[in-house]
mmCIF file of N, CA and C in Angstrom:
data_model
loop_
_atom_site.group_PDB
_atom_site.id
_atom_site.type_symbol
_atom_site.label_atom_id
_atom_site.label_comp_id
_atom_site.label_asym_id
_atom_site.label_seq_id
_atom_site.Cartn_x
_atom_site.Cartn_y
_atom_site.Cartn_z
ATOM 1 N N MET E 1 -6.366 -28.010 -85.015
ATOM 2 C CA MET E 1 -6.928 -26.320 -84.724
ATOM 3 C C MET E 1 -7.073 -25.514 -83.779
ATOM 4 N N SER E 2 -6.592 -24.711 -84.187
ATOM 5 C CA SER E 2 -6.559 -23.847 -83.453
ATOM 6 C C SER E 2 -7.557 -22.609 -82.678
ATOM 7 N N PRO E 3 -7.790 -22.649 -80.919
ATOM 8 C CA PRO E 3 -8.714 -22.814 -80.729
ATOM 9 C C PRO E 3 -9.157 -21.188 -81.004
ATOM 10 N N GLN E 4 -10.972 -21.677 -80.955
ATOM 11 C CA GLN E 4 -11.793 -20.145 -81.163
ATOM 12 C C GLN E 4 -11.407 -18.650 -80.284
ATOM 13 N N LEU E 5 -10.467 -17.949 -81.540
ATOM 14 C CA LEU E 5 -10.203 -16.689 -80.862
ATOM 15 C C LEU E 5 -11.983 -16.221 -79.844
ATOM 16 N N PRO E 6 -12.120 -15.359 -78.199
ATOM 17 C CA PRO E 6 -13.182 -14.700 -78.529
ATOM 18 C C PRO E 6 -13.727 -13.290 -79.081
ATOM 19 N N ALA E 7 -14.854 -13.555 -79.334
ATOM 20 C CA ALA E 7 -14.942 -12.352 -80.719
ATOM 21 C C ALA E 7 -15.459 -11.253 -78.799
ATOM 22 N N GLY E 8 -15.072 -9.770 -79.581
ATOM 23 C CA GLY E 8 -15.177 -9.008 -79.354
ATOM 24 C C GLY E 8 -16.576 -8.405 -78.518
ATOM 25 N N GLN E 9 -17.135 -9.509 -78.416
ATOM 26 C CA GLN E 9 -18.449 -9.330 -77.849
ATOM 27 C C GLN E 9 -19.507 -10.210 -77.812
ATOM 28 N N ASP E 10 -18.591 -11.704 -77.112
ATOM 29 C CA ASP E 10 -18.627 -12.506 -76.125
ATOM 30 C C ASP E 10 -19.374 -12.345 -75.034
ATOM 31 N N TRP E 11 -20.573 -13.029 -74.465
ATOM 32 C CA TRP E 11 -20.561 -12.885 -73.530
ATOM 33 C C TRP E 11 -21.158 -13.797 -72.843
ATOM 34 N N VAL E 12 -20.969 -13.904 -71.262
ATOM 35 C CA VAL E 12 -20.905 -15.720 -70.577
ATOM 36 C C VAL E 12 -21.060 -15.140 -68.956
ATOM 37 N N LEU E 13 -21.943 -16.144 -68.634
ATOM 38 C CA LEU E 13 -22.670 -16.102 -67.291
ATOM 39 C C LEU E 13 -21.477 -16.256 -66.760
ATOM 40 N N ARG E 14 -21.374 -15.167 -65.578
ATOM 41 C CA ARG E 14 -20.122 -14.402 -64.533
ATOM 42 C C ARG E 14 -20.099 -16.542 -64.012
ATOM 43 N N ALA E 15 -20.493 -17.129 -63.698
ATOM 44 C CA ALA E 15 -20.090 -19.137 -63.431
ATOM 45 C C ALA E 15 -19.010 -18.781 -64.373
ATOM 46 N N ASP E 16 -20.209 -19.464 -65.878
ATOM 47 C CA ASP E 16 -18.766 -19.743 -66.657
ATOM 48 C C ASP E 16 -17.724 -19.682 -67.462
ATOM 49 N N MET E 17 -17.951 -17.333 -65.776
ATOM 50 C CA MET E 17 -15.930 -17.160 -66.364
ATOM 51 C C MET E 17 -15.264 -17.940 -65.779
ATOM 52 N N ALA E 18 -15.913 -18.550 -64.195
ATOM 53 C CA ALA E 18 -15.220 -18.462 -62.941
ATOM 54 C C ALA E 18 -14.767 -20.257 -63.378
ATOM 55 N N ALA E 19 -15.351 -21.238 -64.574
ATOM 56 C CA ALA E 19 -15.579 -22.159 -65.057
ATOM 57 C C ALA E 19 -13.736 -21.916 -65.646
ATOM 58 N N LEU E 20 -13.817 -21.116 -66.363
ATOM 59 C CA LEU E 20 -12.721 -20.535 -67.117
ATOM 60 C C LEU E 20 -11.834 -20.567 -66.884
ATOM 61 N N ILE E 21 -11.227 -19.908 -65.888
ATOM 62 C CA ILE E 21 -10.522 -18.885 -65.402
ATOM 63 C C ILE E 21 -9.587 -19.763 -63.554
ATOM 64 N N ARG E 22 -11.245 -20.967 -63.790
ATOM 65 C CA ARG E 22 -10.386 -21.768 -62.507
ATOM 66 C C ARG E 22 -10.480 -21.477 -60.867
ATOM 67 N N LYS E 23 -11.139 -20.326 -60.998
ATOM 68 C CA LYS E 23 -11.503 -19.335 -60.024
ATOM 69 C C LYS E 23 -12.664 -18.954 -59.266
ATOM 70 N N SER E 24 -13.606 -18.346 -58.149
ATOM 71 C CA SER E 24 -14.410 -18.352 -58.059
ATOM 72 C C SER E 24 -15.219 -17.624 -58.092
ATOM 73 N N GLU E 25 -16.632 -17.543 -58.559
ATOM 74 C CA GLU E 25 -17.952 -17.238 -59.003
ATOM 75 C C GLU E 25 -17.720 -15.197 -58.406
ATOM 76 N N ASP E 26 -16.848 -14.743 -56.614
ATOM 77 C CA ASP E 26 -16.796 -14.627 -55.977
ATOM 78 C C ASP E 26 -14.892 -13.512 -56.453
ATOM 79 N N THR E 27 -14.550 -14.834 -57.053
ATOM 80 C CA THR E 27 -13.301 -13.320 -57.515
ATOM 81 C C THR E 27 -13.314 -12.912 -58.791
ATOM 82 N N VAL E 28 -14.477 -13.170 -59.733
ATOM 83 C CA VAL E 28 -14.779 -12.658 -61.482
ATOM 84 C C VAL E 28 -14.862 -11.911 -60.227
ATOM 85 N N ARG E 29 -16.399 -11.620 -59.744
ATOM 86 C CA ARG E 29 -17.286 -10.093 -59.009
ATOM 87 C C ARG E 29 -16.311 -9.568 -58.603
ATOM 88 N N ARG E 30 -14.237 -9.161 -57.563
ATOM 89 C CA ARG E 30 -14.037 -9.141 -57.244
ATOM 90 C C ARG E 30 -13.567 -7.595 -58.684
ATOM 91 N N LEU E 31 -12.508 -8.871 -59.799
ATOM 92 C CA LEU E 31 -12.249 -8.789 -61.166
ATOM 93 C C LEU E 31 -13.280 -7.413 -62.043
ATOM 94 N N VAL E 32 -14.682 -8.215 -61.890
ATOM 95 C CA VAL E 32 -15.798 -7.072 -62.316
ATOM 96 C C VAL E 32 -15.369 -5.250 -61.862
ATOM 97 N N THR E 33 -15.523 -6.021 -59.928
ATOM 98 C CA THR E 33 -16.025 -3.875 -59.636
ATOM 99 C C THR E 33 -14.299 -3.897 -59.467
ATOM 100 N N LYS E 34 -13.101 -4.454 -59.317
ATOM 101 C CA LYS E 34 -11.445 -4.178 -59.186
ATOM 102 C C LYS E 34 -11.691 -2.881 -60.814
ATOM 103 N N HIS E 35 -11.894 -3.573 -62.102
ATOM 104 C CA HIS E 35 -11.193 -3.090 -62.902
ATOM 105 C C HIS E 35 -12.816 -2.330 -63.889
ATOM 106 N N GLU E 36 -13.286 -2.475 -62.873
ATOM 107 C CA GLU E 36 -14.350 -1.293 -63.115
ATOM 108 C C GLU E 36 -15.339 -2.130 -64.672
ATOM 109 N N LEU E 37 -15.298 -3.539 -64.550
ATOM 110 C CA LEU E 37 -15.952 -4.265 -66.915
ATOM 111 C C LEU E 37 -17.274 -4.240 -66.508
ATOM 112 N N ALA E 38 -17.049 -3.472 -67.986
ATOM 113 C CA ALA E 38 -18.954 -4.026 -68.160
ATOM 114 C C ALA E 38 -19.144 -5.802 -67.593
ATOM 115 N N THR E 39 -20.854 -5.322 -67.399
ATOM 116 C CA THR E 39 -21.370 -5.991 -67.710
ATOM 117 C C THR E 39 -22.871 -5.813 -67.690
ATOM 118 N N ARG E 40 -23.873 -7.500 -67.500
ATOM 119 C CA ARG E 40 -25.292 -6.858 -68.339
ATOM 120 C C ARG E 40 -25.509 -7.873 -67.659
ATOM 121 N N THR E 41 -27.458 -8.607 -67.775
ATOM 122 C CA THR E 41 -28.016 -9.327 -66.912
ATOM 123 C C THR E 41 -28.878 -9.687 -68.371
ATOM 124 N N ASP E 42 -28.697 -11.726 -68.386
ATOM 125 C CA ASP E 42 -29.895 -11.850 -69.109
ATOM 126 C C ASP E 42 -30.834 -11.973 -69.250
ATOM 127 N N ASP E 43 -32.013 -12.547 -69.897
ATOM 128 C CA ASP E 43 -33.319 -12.479 -69.405
ATOM 129 C C ASP E 43 -33.878 -13.488 -68.671
ATOM 130 N N LYS E 44 -32.760 -14.239 -68.003
ATOM 131 C CA LYS E 44 -33.391 -14.962 -65.965
ATOM 132 C C LYS E 44 -32.331 -14.106 -65.055
ATOM 133 N N GLY E 45 -32.460 -12.677 -65.442
ATOM 134 C CA GLY E 45 -31.466 -11.798 -64.327
ATOM 135 C C GLY E 45 -29.560 -11.800 -63.942
ATOM 136 N N ARG E 46 -29.059 -13.537 -64.820
ATOM 137 C CA ARG E 46 -28.017 -14.174 -64.189
ATOM 138 C C ARG E 46 -27.089 -12.394 -65.172
ATOM 139 N N VAL E 47 -25.946 -12.728 -64.266
ATOM 140 C CA VAL E 47 -24.858 -11.884 -64.618
ATOM 141 C C VAL E 47 -23.536 -12.350 -65.696
ATOM 142 N N LEU E 48 -24.450 -11.087 -66.572
ATOM 143 C CA LEU E 48 -22.671 -11.846 -68.150
ATOM 144 C C LEU E 48 -21.860 -10.987 -67.933
ATOM 145 N N VAL E 49 -21.018 -11.402 -68.031
ATOM 146 C CA VAL E 49 -19.129 -10.342 -68.534
ATOM 147 C C VAL E 49 -18.680 -10.667 -69.714
ATOM 148 N N ARG E 50 -17.883 -9.883 -70.182
ATOM 149 C CA ARG E 50 -17.626 -9.731 -71.208
ATOM 150 C C ARG E 50 -16.272 -10.637 -71.362
ATOM 151 N N VAL E 51 -15.459 -11.636 -72.444
ATOM 152 C CA VAL E 51 -14.469 -12.702 -72.511
ATOM 153 C C VAL E 51 -13.481 -11.793 -72.975
ATOM 154 N N ASP E 52 -13.873 -11.242 -74.141
ATOM 155 C CA ASP E 52 -12.798 -10.098 -73.996
ATOM 156 C C ASP E 52 -11.662 -9.089 -72.893
ATOM 157 N N ASP E 53 -12.396 -8.601 -71.423
ATOM 158 C CA ASP E 53 -11.776 -8.219 -69.994
ATOM 159 C C ASP E 53 -11.571 -8.515 -70.270
ATOM 160 N N PHE E 54 -11.328 -9.937 -69.750
ATOM 161 C CA PHE E 54 -10.724 -11.102 -68.826
ATOM 162 C C PHE E 54 -8.987 -11.642 -69.802
ATOM 163 N N VAL E 55 -9.315 -11.545 -71.089
ATOM 164 C CA VAL E 55 -7.753 -12.321 -71.855
ATOM 165 C C VAL E 55 -7.617 -11.650 -71.848
ATOM 166 N N THR E 56 -8.161 -9.699 -71.939
ATOM 167 C CA THR E 56 -6.758 -8.783 -71.926
ATOM 168 C C THR E 56 -6.350 -8.562 -70.774
ATOM 169 N N LEU E 57 -6.813 -8.609 -69.930
ATOM 170 C CA LEU E 57 -6.427 -8.770 -68.163
ATOM 171 C C LEU E 57 -5.263 -10.097 -67.989
ATOM 172 N N GLY E 58 -5.133 -10.844 -68.765
ATOM 173 C CA GLY E 58 -4.722 -12.421 -68.499
ATOM 174 C C GLY E 58 -4.865 -13.247 -67.549
ATOM 175 N N HIS E 59 -7.037 -12.804 -67.551
ATOM 176 C CA HIS E 59 -6.709 -13.992 -66.833
ATOM 177 C C HIS E 59 -7.738 -15.965 -67.421
ATOM 178 N N LEU E 60 -7.989 -15.036 -68.264
ATOM 179 C CA LEU E 60 -7.873 -16.018 -69.389
ATOM 180 C C LEU E 60 -7.804 -16.401 -70.326
ATOM 181 N N ARG E 61 -6.765 -17.177 -71.542
ATOM 182 C CA ARG E 61 -5.674 -17.482 -72.113
ATOM 183 C C ARG E 61 -6.978 -18.012 -73.628
ATOM 184 N N HIS E 62 -6.001 -18.368 -74.609
ATOM 185 C CA HIS E 62 -7.093 -18.632 -75.966
ATOM 186 C C HIS E 62 -6.868 -19.733 -75.775
ATOM 187 N N GLU E 63 -5.693 -20.541 -74.752
ATOM 188 C CA GLU E 63 -6.282 -21.870 -75.216
ATOM 189 C C GLU E 63 -6.737 -22.427 -73.957
ATOM 190 N N ASP E 64 -7.220 -21.918 -72.839
ATOM 191 C CA ASP E 64 -8.628 -22.329 -71.942
ATOM 192 C C ASP E 64 -9.915 -22.728 -72.889
ATOM 193 N N LEU E 65 -10.275 -22.045 -74.141
ATOM 194 C CA LEU E 65 -11.037 -22.248 -75.019
ATOM 195 C C LEU E 65 -11.158 -23.515 -76.536
ATOM 196 N N THR E 66 -12.167 -24.225 -75.882
ATOM 197 C CA THR E 66 -12.370 -24.592 -76.390
ATOM 198 C C THR E 66 -12.437 -25.569 -78.418
ATOM 199 N N ALA E 67 -11.290 -25.651 -79.248
ATOM 200 C CA ALA E 67 -11.695 -25.031 -81.125
ATOM 201 C C ALA E 67 -12.909 -25.245 -80.755
ATOM 202 N N GLY E 68 -13.483 -24.284 -82.051
ATOM 203 C CA GLY E 68 -15.346 -24.426 -82.547
ATOM 204 C C GLY E 68 -16.366 -24.283 -81.657
ATOM 205 N N LEU E 69 -15.895 -24.037 -80.228
ATOM 206 C CA LEU E 69 -16.754 -23.333 -79.576
ATOM 207 C C LEU E 69 -17.177 -22.343 -78.662
ATOM 208 N N THR E 70 -18.499 -22.148 -78.268
ATOM 209 C CA THR E 70 -18.560 -21.102 -77.667
ATOM 210 C C THR E 70 -17.742 -20.211 -76.401
ATOM 211 N N PRO E 71 -17.370 -19.868 -75.967
ATOM 212 C CA PRO E 71 -16.519 -19.779 -74.333
ATOM 213 C C PRO E 71 -17.441 -19.960 -73.337
ATOM 214 N N ALA E 72 -18.607 -19.961 -73.091
ATOM 215 C CA ALA E 72 -19.589 -20.553 -72.378
ATOM 216 C C ALA E 72 -19.792 -22.569 -72.530
ATOM 217 N N GLU E 73 -19.836 -23.122 -73.994
ATOM 218 C CA GLU E 73 -19.691 -24.437 -73.914
ATOM 219 C C GLU E 73 -17.962 -24.646 -73.630
ATOM 220 N N SER E 74 -16.799 -24.149 -73.675
ATOM 221 C CA SER E 74 -15.865 -24.024 -73.864
ATOM 222 C C SER E 74 -15.265 -24.063 -71.665
ATOM 223 N N ALA E 75 -16.104 -23.805 -71.306
ATOM 224 C CA ALA E 75 -17.289 -23.718 -69.403
ATOM 225 C C ALA E 75 -17.487 -25.478 -69.414
ATOM 226 N N GLN E 76 -18.391 -26.058 -70.157
ATOM 227 C CA GLN E 76 -18.842 -26.930 -69.815
ATOM 228 C C GLN E 76 -17.683 -27.697 -70.477
ATOM 229 N N VAL E 77 -17.494 -27.771 -71.004
ATOM 230 C CA VAL E 77 -16.402 -29.090 -72.511
ATOM 231 C C VAL E 77 -15.406 -28.937 -70.004
ATOM 232 N N LEU E 78 -15.121 -28.072 -69.685
ATOM 233 C CA LEU E 78 -14.134 -27.572 -68.876
ATOM 234 C C LEU E 78 -14.666 -28.207 -66.833
ATOM 235 N N ARG E 79 -15.437 -27.753 -67.480
ATOM 236 C CA ARG E 79 -15.975 -28.111 -65.994
ATOM 237 C C ARG E 79 -16.662 -29.893 -65.995
ATOM 238 N N ALA E 80 -16.856 -30.490 -67.290
ATOM 239 C CA ALA E 80 -16.907 -31.783 -67.383
ATOM 240 C C ALA E 80 -15.396 -32.392 -66.515
ATOM 241 N N ARG E 81 -14.528 -31.653 -67.591
ATOM 242 C CA ARG E 81 -13.051 -32.052 -67.979
ATOM 243 C C ARG E 81 -12.978 -32.789 -66.022
ATOM 244 N N GLU E 82 -13.777 -31.275 -64.973
ATOM 245 C CA GLU E 82 -13.299 -31.275 -64.088
ATOM 246 C C GLU E 82 -14.010 -32.523 -62.860
ATOM 247 N N SER E 83 -15.007 -32.836 -63.975
ATOM 248 C CA SER E 83 -15.907 -33.974 -62.950
ATOM 249 C C SER E 83 -15.261 -35.643 -63.443
ATOM 250 N N VAL E 84 -15.114 -35.808 -64.816
ATOM 251 C CA VAL E 84 -14.142 -36.248 -65.103
ATOM 252 C C VAL E 84 -13.072 -37.334 -64.314
ATOM 253 N N THR E 85 -12.369 -35.610 -63.519
ATOM 254 C CA THR E 85 -11.267 -36.002 -63.343
ATOM 255 C C THR E 85 -11.335 -36.690 -61.398
ATOM 256 N N ALA E 86 -12.545 -35.755 -60.599
ATOM 257 C CA ALA E 86 -12.997 -36.320 -59.801
ATOM 258 C C ALA E 86 -12.867 -37.347 -59.597
ATOM 259 N N LEU E 87 -13.814 -37.806 -60.330
ATOM 260 C CA LEU E 87 -14.574 -39.613 -60.528
ATOM 261 C C LEU E 87 -13.381 -40.516 -60.607
ATOM 262 N N ARG E 88 -11.950 -40.755 -61.765
ATOM 263 C CA ARG E 88 -11.571 -40.649 -62.085
ATOM 264 C C ARG E 88 -10.961 -41.139 -60.115
ATOM 265 N N VAL E 89 -10.362 -39.964 -59.451
ATOM 266 C CA VAL E 89 -9.910 -40.211 -58.265
ATOM 267 C C VAL E 89 -10.913 -40.985 -57.663
ATOM 268 N N GLN E 90 -12.631 -40.668 -57.180
ATOM 269 C CA GLN E 90 -13.324 -41.881 -56.633
ATOM 270 C C GLN E 90 -12.802 -43.350 -56.930
ATOM 271 N N ILE E 91 -12.810 -43.502 -57.923
ATOM 272 C CA ILE E 91 -13.147 -44.485 -58.835
ATOM 273 C C ILE E 91 -11.086 -45.669 -58.446
ATOM 274 N N ALA E 92 -10.263 -44.863 -57.925
ATOM 275 C CA ALA E 92 -9.839 -45.161 -57.831
ATOM 276 C C ALA E 92 -9.364 -45.770 -55.812
ATOM 277 N N GLU E 93 -10.381 -44.744 -55.384
ATOM 278 C CA GLU E 93 -9.968 -44.343 -54.154
ATOM 279 C C GLU E 93 -11.238 -46.301 -53.327
ATOM 280 N N LEU E 94 -12.354 -45.512 -54.194
ATOM 281 C CA LEU E 94 -13.275 -46.662 -54.473
ATOM 282 C C LEU E 94 -12.622 -48.753 -54.622
ATOM 283 N N THR E 95 -11.409 -48.034 -55.657
ATOM 284 C CA THR E 95 -11.795 -49.146 -56.242
ATOM 285 C C THR E 95 -10.184 -50.390 -55.030
ATOM 286 N N GLY E 96 -9.749 -49.163 -53.982
ATOM 287 C CA GLY E 96 -8.319 -49.432 -52.999
ATOM 288 C C GLY E 96 -9.350 -50.191 -52.363
ATOM 289 N N ARG E 97 -10.271 -49.676 -52.357
ATOM 290 C CA ARG E 97 -11.169 -49.544 -50.973
ATOM 291 C C ARG E 97 -11.497 -51.300 -50.758
ATOM 292 N N LEU E 98 -12.049 -51.752 -52.235
ATOM 293 C CA LEU E 98 -12.498 -53.163 -52.266
ATOM 294 C C LEU E 98 -12.007 -53.939 -52.284
ATOM 295 N N ALA E 99 -10.084 -53.664 -52.902
ATOM 296 C CA ALA E 99 -9.006 -54.578 -52.840
ATOM 297 C C ALA E 99 -8.934 -55.004 -51.379
ATOM 298 N N ALA E 100 -9.105 -54.081 -50.058
ATOM 299 C CA ALA E 100 -8.234 -53.863 -49.240
ATOM 300 C C ALA E 100 -9.735 -55.154 -48.142
ATOM 301 N N ALA E 101 -11.618 -53.904 -48.872
ATOM 302 C CA ALA E 101 -12.603 -54.943 -48.360
ATOM 303 C C ALA E 101 -12.446 -57.040 -48.900
ATOM 304 N N GLU E 102 -11.317 -56.701 -49.918
ATOM 305 C CA GLU E 102 -11.765 -58.569 -50.493
ATOM 306 C C GLU E 102 -10.125 -58.796 -49.633
ATOM 307 N N GLY E 103 -9.665 -58.663 -49.942
ATOM 308 C CA GLY E 103 -8.392 -58.812 -48.447
ATOM 309 C C GLY E 103 -8.817 -59.496 -47.727
ATOM 310 N N LEU E 104 -9.602 -58.322 -46.718
ATOM 311 C CA LEU E 104 -9.757 -58.663 -45.402
ATOM 312 C C LEU E 104 -10.518 -60.162 -45.410
ATOM 313 N N SER E 105 -11.370 -60.661 -46.555
ATOM 314 C CA SER E 105 -11.854 -61.749 -46.340
ATOM 315 C C SER E 105 -11.312 -62.928 -47.010
ATOM 316 N N ASP E 106 -10.517 -62.384 -47.699
ATOM 317 C CA ASP E 106 -10.034 -63.730 -47.828
ATOM 318 C C ASP E 106 -9.503 -64.237 -46.364
ATOM 319 N N THR E 107 -8.883 -63.021 -45.823
ATOM 320 C CA THR E 107 -8.291 -63.307 -44.262
ATOM 321 C C THR E 107 -9.030 -64.327 -43.755
ATOM 322 N N LEU E 108 -10.444 -64.051 -43.356
ATOM 323 C CA LEU E 108 -11.330 -63.754 -42.615
ATOM 324 C C LEU E 108 -12.161 -65.313 -43.261
ATOM 325 N N ARG E 109 -11.906 -65.972 -44.108
ATOM 326 C CA ARG E 109 -11.853 -66.821 -44.751
ATOM 327 C C ARG E 109 -11.506 -67.807 -44.619
ATOM 328 N N GLU E 110 -9.984 -67.654 -44.289
ATOM 329 C CA GLU E 110 -9.068 -68.793 -43.554
ATOM 330 C C GLU E 110 -8.839 -68.070 -42.738
ATOM 331 N N GLN E 111 -8.796 -67.491 -42.215
ATOM 332 C CA GLN E 111 -9.009 -68.630 -40.032
ATOM 333 C C GLN E 111 -10.434 -69.377 -40.172
ATOM 334 N N LEU E 112 -12.013 -69.252 -40.709
ATOM 335 C CA LEU E 112 -12.952 -69.534 -40.753
ATOM 336 C C LEU E 112 -12.923 -70.885 -40.763
ATOM 337 N N ALA E 113 -12.196 -71.353 -41.918
ATOM 338 C CA ALA E 113 -11.769 -72.810 -42.107
ATOM 339 C C ALA E 113 -10.649 -73.054 -41.054
ATOM 340 N N GLN E 114 -9.634 -72.779 -40.898
ATOM 341 C CA GLN E 114 -9.218 -73.031 -39.741
ATOM 342 C C GLN E 114 -9.898 -73.426 -38.849
ATOM 343 N N LYS E 115 -10.499 -72.664 -38.428
ATOM 344 C CA LYS E 115 -11.771 -73.028 -36.906
ATOM 345 C C LYS E 115 -12.326 -74.700 -37.385
ATOM 346 N N ASP E 116 -13.310 -74.295 -38.787
ATOM 347 C CA ASP E 116 -13.672 -75.954 -39.449
ATOM 348 C C ASP E 116 -13.060 -76.606 -38.730
ATOM 349 N N ARG E 117 -11.303 -77.283 -39.097
ATOM 350 C CA ARG E 117 -11.178 -78.123 -38.929
ATOM 351 C C ARG E 117 -10.207 -78.194 -37.663
ATOM 352 N N GLN E 118 -10.252 -77.209 -36.711
ATOM 353 C CA GLN E 118 -10.163 -77.626 -35.306
ATOM 354 C C GLN E 118 -11.517 -78.262 -34.870
ATOM 355 N N ILE E 119 -12.316 -77.448 -34.707
ATOM 356 C CA ILE E 119 -13.758 -77.869 -34.824
ATOM 357 C C ILE E 119 -13.425 -79.786 -34.745
ATOM 358 N N ALA E 120 -13.661 -79.630 -35.814
ATOM 359 C CA ALA E 120 -13.231 -80.957 -36.279
ATOM 360 C C ALA E 120 -12.222 -82.156 -35.222
ATOM 361 N N LYS E 121 -11.119 -81.217 -35.149
ATOM 362 C CA LYS E 121 -10.250 -82.340 -34.717
ATOM 363 C C LYS E 121 -11.452 -82.475 -33.501
ATOM 364 N N GLN E 122 -11.993 -81.349 -32.693
ATOM 365 C CA GLN E 122 -12.496 -81.756 -30.952
ATOM 366 C C GLN E 122 -12.960 -82.827 -31.250
ATOM 367 N N GLY E 123 -13.968 -82.948 -32.435
ATOM 368 C CA GLY E 123 -15.816 -83.669 -32.261
ATOM 369 C C GLY E 123 -14.911 -84.536 -32.546
ATOM 370 N N ASP E 124 -13.506 -85.214 -33.505
ATOM 371 C CA ASP E 124 -13.136 -86.689 -33.585
ATOM 372 C C ASP E 124 -12.666 -86.888 -31.829
ATOM 373 N N LEU E 125 -11.871 -86.072 -30.843
ATOM 374 C CA LEU E 125 -11.555 -86.347 -29.939
ATOM 375 C C LEU E 125 -12.075 -86.856 -28.743
ATOM 376 N N LEU E 126 -13.173 -85.905 -28.992
ATOM 377 C CA LEU E 126 -14.546 -86.441 -28.279
ATOM 378 C C LEU E 126 -14.975 -87.311 -28.463
ATOM 379 N N SER E 127 -15.547 -88.044 -29.894
ATOM 380 C CA SER E 127 -16.079 -90.103 -30.738
ATOM 381 C C SER E 127 -14.918 -90.379 -29.704
ATOM 382 N N ARG E 128 -13.946 -90.571 -29.845
ATOM 383 C CA ARG E 128 -12.813 -91.511 -29.174
ATOM 384 C C ARG E 128 -12.693 -91.089 -28.003
ATOM 385 N N LEU E 129 -13.040 -90.474 -26.897
ATOM 386 C CA LEU E 129 -12.865 -90.593 -25.128
ATOM 387 C C LEU E 129 -14.179 -90.760 -24.993
ATOM 388 N N ILE E 130 -15.490 -89.958 -25.763
ATOM 389 C CA ILE E 130 -16.970 -91.283 -25.279
ATOM 390 C C ILE E 130 -16.498 -92.577 -26.146
ATOM 391 N N GLY E 131 -16.045 -93.128 -26.636
ATOM 392 C CA GLY E 131 -15.316 -94.601 -26.895
ATOM 393 C C GLY E 131 -15.110 -95.281 -25.966
ATOM 394 N N GLN E 132 -13.648 -94.832 -25.686
ATOM 395 C CA GLN E 132 -12.876 -95.655 -24.361
ATOM 396 C C GLN E 132 -13.180 -95.672 -23.263
ATOM 397 N N ILE E 133 -14.549 -94.538 -22.587
ATOM 398 C CA ILE E 133 -15.233 -94.268 -21.429
ATOM 399 C C ILE E 133 -16.256 -95.457 -21.303
ATOM 400 N N ALA E 134 -16.269 -95.528 -22.464
ATOM 401 C CA ALA E 134 -18.187 -96.563 -23.322
ATOM 402 C C ALA E 134 -17.523 -97.852 -23.448
ATOM 403 N N GLY E 135 -15.779 -98.332 -22.977
ATOM 404 C CA GLY E 135 -15.425 -99.067 -23.354
ATOM 405 C C GLY E 135 -14.592 -99.526 -21.694
ATOM 406 N N ALA E 136 -14.169 -98.507 -21.456
ATOM 407 C CA ALA E 136 -13.942 -99.081 -19.763
ATOM 408 C C ALA E 136 -14.953 -99.657 -19.031
ATOM 409 N N ALA E 137 -15.984 -98.787 -19.565
ATOM 410 C CA ALA E 137 -17.145 -99.050 -19.144
ATOM 411 C C ALA E 137 -18.168 -100.328 -18.007
#
């Protein structure tokens, strides 16, 4: 299935357009000013931009839009994918840190076991010395 082509009158939030073109909202704002693109505001006062303007300028490709979704939904999908990627990186980092911590824990356990053996040997040695001293007295 090919990506849904934006209708000429598809309007999206400036933040959604920034996500779609993988730039900041400031970049979208500068492009709107530079190319004198039409904008409007929604009922909450947020700035909307026309999808077709960014396709025409070459900042948005049809492949950036998810098949069967509106441009705004495509932006949400893109943000979700970026979040998943960031979480995977974080998981890999934490997995590495966990492996390092487990390795350190194993090393410390081995050292503790060695110290326990040394203490036991010294205890045996002390017992023998005490026995020898008691036998000599």
